[in-house]
Amino acid sequence: MSSDLEFQIHGNLSKNKTLIKNQKMQNELKQKGYGENNDCDYFLNTFETLYLLYLKKLKLTKGSRIVDFDSLMQFCIKTDEDILTKFLIFRDLRTRGYVVKDGFGFGSDFRVYERGTYGFKDAKFVVFAFNEGTQQKIGKLYKNIVEITKMGKEPIVAVVERRGEIIYYKINKMNFSENKPDFQMKDFEFN
């Protein structure tokens, strides 16, 4: 397990986000595609925090207490039932070298940047997740695909299997033309 960060980050848990106070740490995180500025502060999202804890690249505290991966995951599951799915997809995509940011609100979704384009180009993909065995309405899936395509992004469905493996499907909108026969039937008389 490797990380693209050079040193351990120190953060403070504040509600459901991680506050990073050190300017040098903020700059390195920003350069690697982690976190966001919010007013004057710099925060990591929950799935980013979990990932950095998982890699042991983050020392997280809440007050004087140290928070580890397992206790944060247990806490987050109480308020966000999709956090494990988000973490698994985030971890998989980051491990593959992609910069991953929070999505546009299609459920458990992420904006994903092509390798080497973060900071220079907009995200190319919107990845949204389904857990194996869950039911989804086709109308909602279609609506998401249309909206993502309108934004100029490529929709990708990530299916998280029961064992935690992730399979990605590139989805395209398809229009079907009316199926017409090659010849016209005329009125025939049968004797």
CSV table of C-alpha atoms in Angstrom, one decimal:
chain,number,residue,atom,x,y,z
A,1,MET,CA,0.0,0.0,0.0
A,2,SER,CA,1.6,3.2,-1.1
A,3,SER,CA,0.5,6.8,-0.9
A,4,ASP,CA,1.4,9.9,-2.9
A,5,LEU,CA,1.8,12.0,0.2
A,6,GLU,CA,5.3,12.6,1.5
A,7,PHE,CA,4.6,12.9,5.3
A,8,GLN,CA,1.9,12.2,7.8
A,9,ILE,CA,-0.9,14.7,7.9
A,10,HIS,CA,-2.4,16.0,11.2
A,11,GLY,CA,-6.1,16.8,11.3
A,12,ASN,CA,-8.9,17.6,13.8
A,13,LEU,CA,-12.3,16.0,13.4
A,14,SER,CA,-15.0,18.8,13.3
A,15,LYS,CA,-18.5,17.5,12.8
A,16,ASN,CA,-18.3,15.2,9.8
A,17,LYS,CA,-15.2,16.8,8.2
A,18,THR,CA,-11.5,16.9,9.0
A,19,LEU,CA,-9.9,20.3,9.6
A,20,ILE,CA,-6.3,20.7,8.4
A,21,LYS,CA,-4.7,23.7,10.0
A,22,ASN,CA,-1.0,23.4,8.9
A,23,GLN,CA,-0.5,25.4,5.7
A,24,LYS,CA,2.3,23.1,4.4
A,25,MET,CA,0.0,20.1,4.8
A,26,GLN,CA,-2.9,22.0,3.1
A,27,ASN,CA,-0.7,22.8,0.1
A,28,GLU,CA,0.5,19.2,-0.3
A,29,LEU,CA,-3.1,17.9,0.1
A,30,LYS,CA,-4.4,20.4,-2.4
A,31,GLN,CA,-1.6,19.5,-4.9
A,32,LYS,CA,-2.5,15.8,-4.7
A,33,GLY,CA,-6.3,16.5,-5.1
A,34,TYR,CA,-7.4,16.0,-1.5
A,35,GLY,CA,-9.7,18.4,0.4
A,36,GLU,CA,-11.4,21.7,-0.3
A,37,ASN,CA,-11.2,25.3,1.0
A,38,ASN,CA,-14.2,26.4,2.9
A,39,ASP,CA,-14.0,30.1,3.8
A,40,CYS,CA,-10.6,30.4,5.5
A,41,ASP,CA,-10.4,26.7,6.5
A,42,TYR,CA,-9.2,23.6,4.7
A,43,PHE,CA,-11.3,20.4,5.1
A,44,LEU,CA,-11.1,16.8,4.0
A,45,ASN,CA,-14.4,14.9,3.2
A,46,THR,CA,-15.2,11.9,5.2
A,47,PHE,CA,-14.2,9.4,2.5
A,48,GLU,CA,-10.9,11.2,2.1
A,49,THR,CA,-10.3,11.1,5.8
A,50,LEU,CA,-11.1,7.4,6.0
A,51,TYR,CA,-8.7,6.7,3.1
A,52,LEU,CA,-5.8,8.6,4.6
A,53,LEU,CA,-6.5,6.9,8.0
A,54,TYR,CA,-6.5,3.5,6.2
A,55,LEU,CA,-3.1,4.3,4.6
A,56,LYS,CA,-1.9,5.5,8.0
A,57,LYS,CA,-1.0,8.9,6.5
A,58,LEU,CA,-3.4,10.9,8.8
A,59,LYS,CA,-3.3,11.4,12.5
A,60,LEU,CA,-6.8,12.4,13.4
A,61,THR,CA,-7.9,13.8,16.8
A,62,LYS,CA,-11.2,14.9,18.2
A,63,GLY,CA,-10.3,17.1,21.2
A,64,SER,CA,-7.5,15.2,23.0
A,65,ARG,CA,-8.7,11.8,21.8
A,66,ILE,CA,-7.1,10.0,18.8
A,67,VAL,CA,-9.6,8.7,16.2
A,68,ASP,CA,-8.6,5.6,14.2
A,69,PHE,CA,-10.1,4.2,11.0
A,70,ASP,CA,-12.5,1.7,12.7
A,71,SER,CA,-14.0,4.1,15.2
A,72,LEU,CA,-14.5,6.8,12.5
A,73,MET,CA,-16.1,4.2,10.1
A,74,GLN,CA,-18.5,3.0,12.9
A,75,PHE,CA,-19.4,6.7,13.7
A,76,CYS,CA,-20.0,7.5,10.0
A,77,ILE,CA,-22.2,4.5,9.3
A,78,LYS,CA,-24.7,5.9,11.8
A,79,THR,CA,-25.2,9.0,9.8
A,80,ASP,CA,-24.4,7.8,6.2
A,81,GLU,CA,-25.4,4.3,5.3
A,82,ASP,CA,-23.5,4.6,2.0
A,83,ILE,CA,-20.1,5.6,3.6
A,84,LEU,CA,-18.6,2.1,3.2
A,85,THR,CA,-19.5,2.0,-0.5
A,86,LYS,CA,-18.1,5.6,-1.0
A,87,PHE,CA,-14.9,4.6,0.8
A,88,LEU,CA,-14.4,1.4,-1.3
A,89,ILE,CA,-14.9,3.2,-4.6
A,90,PHE,CA,-12.7,6.2,-3.5
A,91,ARG,CA,-10.0,3.8,-2.4
A,92,ASP,CA,-10.1,1.8,-5.6
A,93,LEU,CA,-10.0,4.9,-7.8
A,94,ARG,CA,-7.2,6.6,-5.9
A,95,THR,CA,-5.2,3.3,-5.9
A,96,ARG,CA,-5.6,3.3,-9.7
A,97,GLY,CA,-4.1,6.9,-9.8
A,98,TYR,CA,-7.2,9.0,-10.3
A,99,VAL,CA,-8.1,12.2,-8.5
A,100,VAL,CA,-11.5,11.8,-7.0
A,101,LYS,CA,-13.8,14.6,-5.7
A,102,ASP,CA,-17.3,14.6,-4.3
A,103,GLY,CA,-20.0,14.4,-7.1
A,104,PHE,CA,-22.9,16.5,-8.2
A,105,GLY,CA,-25.7,14.9,-6.1
A,106,PHE,CA,-26.7,11.8,-8.0
A,107,GLY,CA,-26.5,9.7,-4.9
A,108,SER,CA,-23.2,8.0,-4.1
A,109,ASP,CA,-21.3,9.7,-6.8
A,110,PHE,CA,-17.8,11.2,-7.5
A,111,ARG,CA,-16.2,13.4,-10.1
A,112,VAL,CA,-13.2,11.6,-11.4
A,113,TYR,CA,-10.3,13.3,-13.3
A,114,GLU,CA,-8.2,11.6,-15.9
A,115,ARG,CA,-4.7,10.8,-14.7
A,116,GLY,CA,-2.5,13.9,-14.8
A,117,THR,CA,-5.4,16.4,-15.6
A,118,TYR,CA,-6.4,17.5,-12.1
A,119,GLY,CA,-6.0,21.3,-11.8
A,120,PHE,CA,-5.7,21.7,-15.6
A,121,LYS,CA,-9.0,20.2,-16.9
A,122,ASP,CA,-12.5,19.5,-15.5
A,123,ALA,CA,-13.4,16.1,-14.4
A,124,LYS,CA,-14.1,13.7,-17.3
A,125,PHE,CA,-16.2,11.1,-15.5
A,126,VAL,CA,-19.0,11.0,-13.0
A,127,VAL,CA,-19.0,7.6,-11.2
A,128,PHE,CA,-22.0,6.6,-9.2
A,129,ALA,CA,-22.4,3.4,-7.2
A,130,PHE,CA,-24.7,0.5,-6.8
A,131,ASN,CA,-24.3,-2.2,-4.3
A,132,GLU,CA,-24.8,-5.7,-5.7
A,133,GLY,CA,-28.3,-7.0,-5.0
A,134,THR,CA,-29.9,-3.6,-4.5
A,135,GLN,CA,-32.7,-2.6,-6.8
A,136,GLN,CA,-32.6,0.6,-8.8
A,137,LYS,CA,-35.3,2.2,-10.8
A,138,ILE,CA,-34.4,2.4,-14.5
A,139,GLY,CA,-36.1,5.8,-14.9
A,140,LYS,CA,-33.8,7.3,-12.2
A,141,LEU,CA,-30.7,5.7,-13.9
A,142,TYR,CA,-31.8,7.0,-17.2
A,143,LYS,CA,-32.3,10.5,-15.8
A,144,ASN,CA,-28.8,10.5,-14.2
A,145,ILE,CA,-27.2,9.4,-17.4
A,146,VAL,CA,-29.0,12.2,-19.4
A,147,GLU,CA,-28.0,14.8,-16.8
A,148,ILE,CA,-24.4,13.7,-16.6
A,149,THR,CA,-24.1,13.6,-20.4
A,150,LYS,CA,-25.5,17.1,-20.6
A,151,MET,CA,-22.7,18.3,-18.4
A,152,GLY,CA,-20.2,16.9,-20.9
A,153,LYS,CA,-19.1,14.1,-18.5
A,154,GLU,CA,-19.0,10.4,-19.1
A,155,PRO,CA,-21.3,8.4,-16.8
A,156,ILE,CA,-19.7,5.3,-15.1
A,157,VAL,CA,-21.6,2.9,-12.9
A,158,ALA,CA,-19.5,1.2,-10.2
A,159,VAL,CA,-21.1,-2.0,-8.9
A,160,VAL,CA,-19.7,-3.0,-5.5
A,161,GLU,CA,-19.9,-6.8,-5.1
A,162,ARG,CA,-20.6,-8.4,-1.8
A,163,ARG,CA,-16.9,-9.2,-1.3
A,164,GLY,CA,-16.0,-5.5,-1.8
A,165,GLU,CA,-14.7,-5.9,-5.4
A,166,ILE,CA,-15.7,-3.1,-7.8
A,167,ILE,CA,-16.7,-3.5,-11.4
A,168,TYR,CA,-17.0,-0.4,-13.6
A,169,TYR,CA,-19.5,0.0,-16.5
A,170,LYS,CA,-19.3,2.8,-18.9
A,171,ILE,CA,-22.9,3.9,-19.7
A,172,ASN,CA,-24.0,5.6,-22.9
A,173,LYS,CA,-27.4,7.0,-23.8
A,174,MET,CA,-28.8,5.1,-26.8
A,175,ASN,CA,-31.6,6.0,-29.1
A,176,PHE,CA,-33.4,3.2,-30.8
A,177,SER,CA,-34.9,3.9,-34.2
A,178,GLU,CA,-38.3,2.4,-35.1
A,179,ASN,CA,-38.0,-1.1,-36.4
A,180,LYS,CA,-39.7,-1.1,-39.9
A,181,PRO,CA,-39.9,-4.0,-42.2
A,182,ASP,CA,-38.0,-3.8,-45.5
A,183,PHE,CA,-41.2,-4.4,-47.5
A,184,GLN,CA,-44.8,-3.4,-47.1
A,185,MET,CA,-47.4,-6.0,-46.8
A,186,LYS,CA,-50.2,-5.5,-49.3
A,187,ASP,CA,-53.7,-6.9,-49.1
A,188,PHE,CA,-53.5,-10.4,-50.4
A,189,GLU,CA,-56.3,-12.7,-51.2
A,190,PHE,CA,-56.0,-16.3,-50.5
A,191,ASN,CA,-58.0,-18.7,-52.6
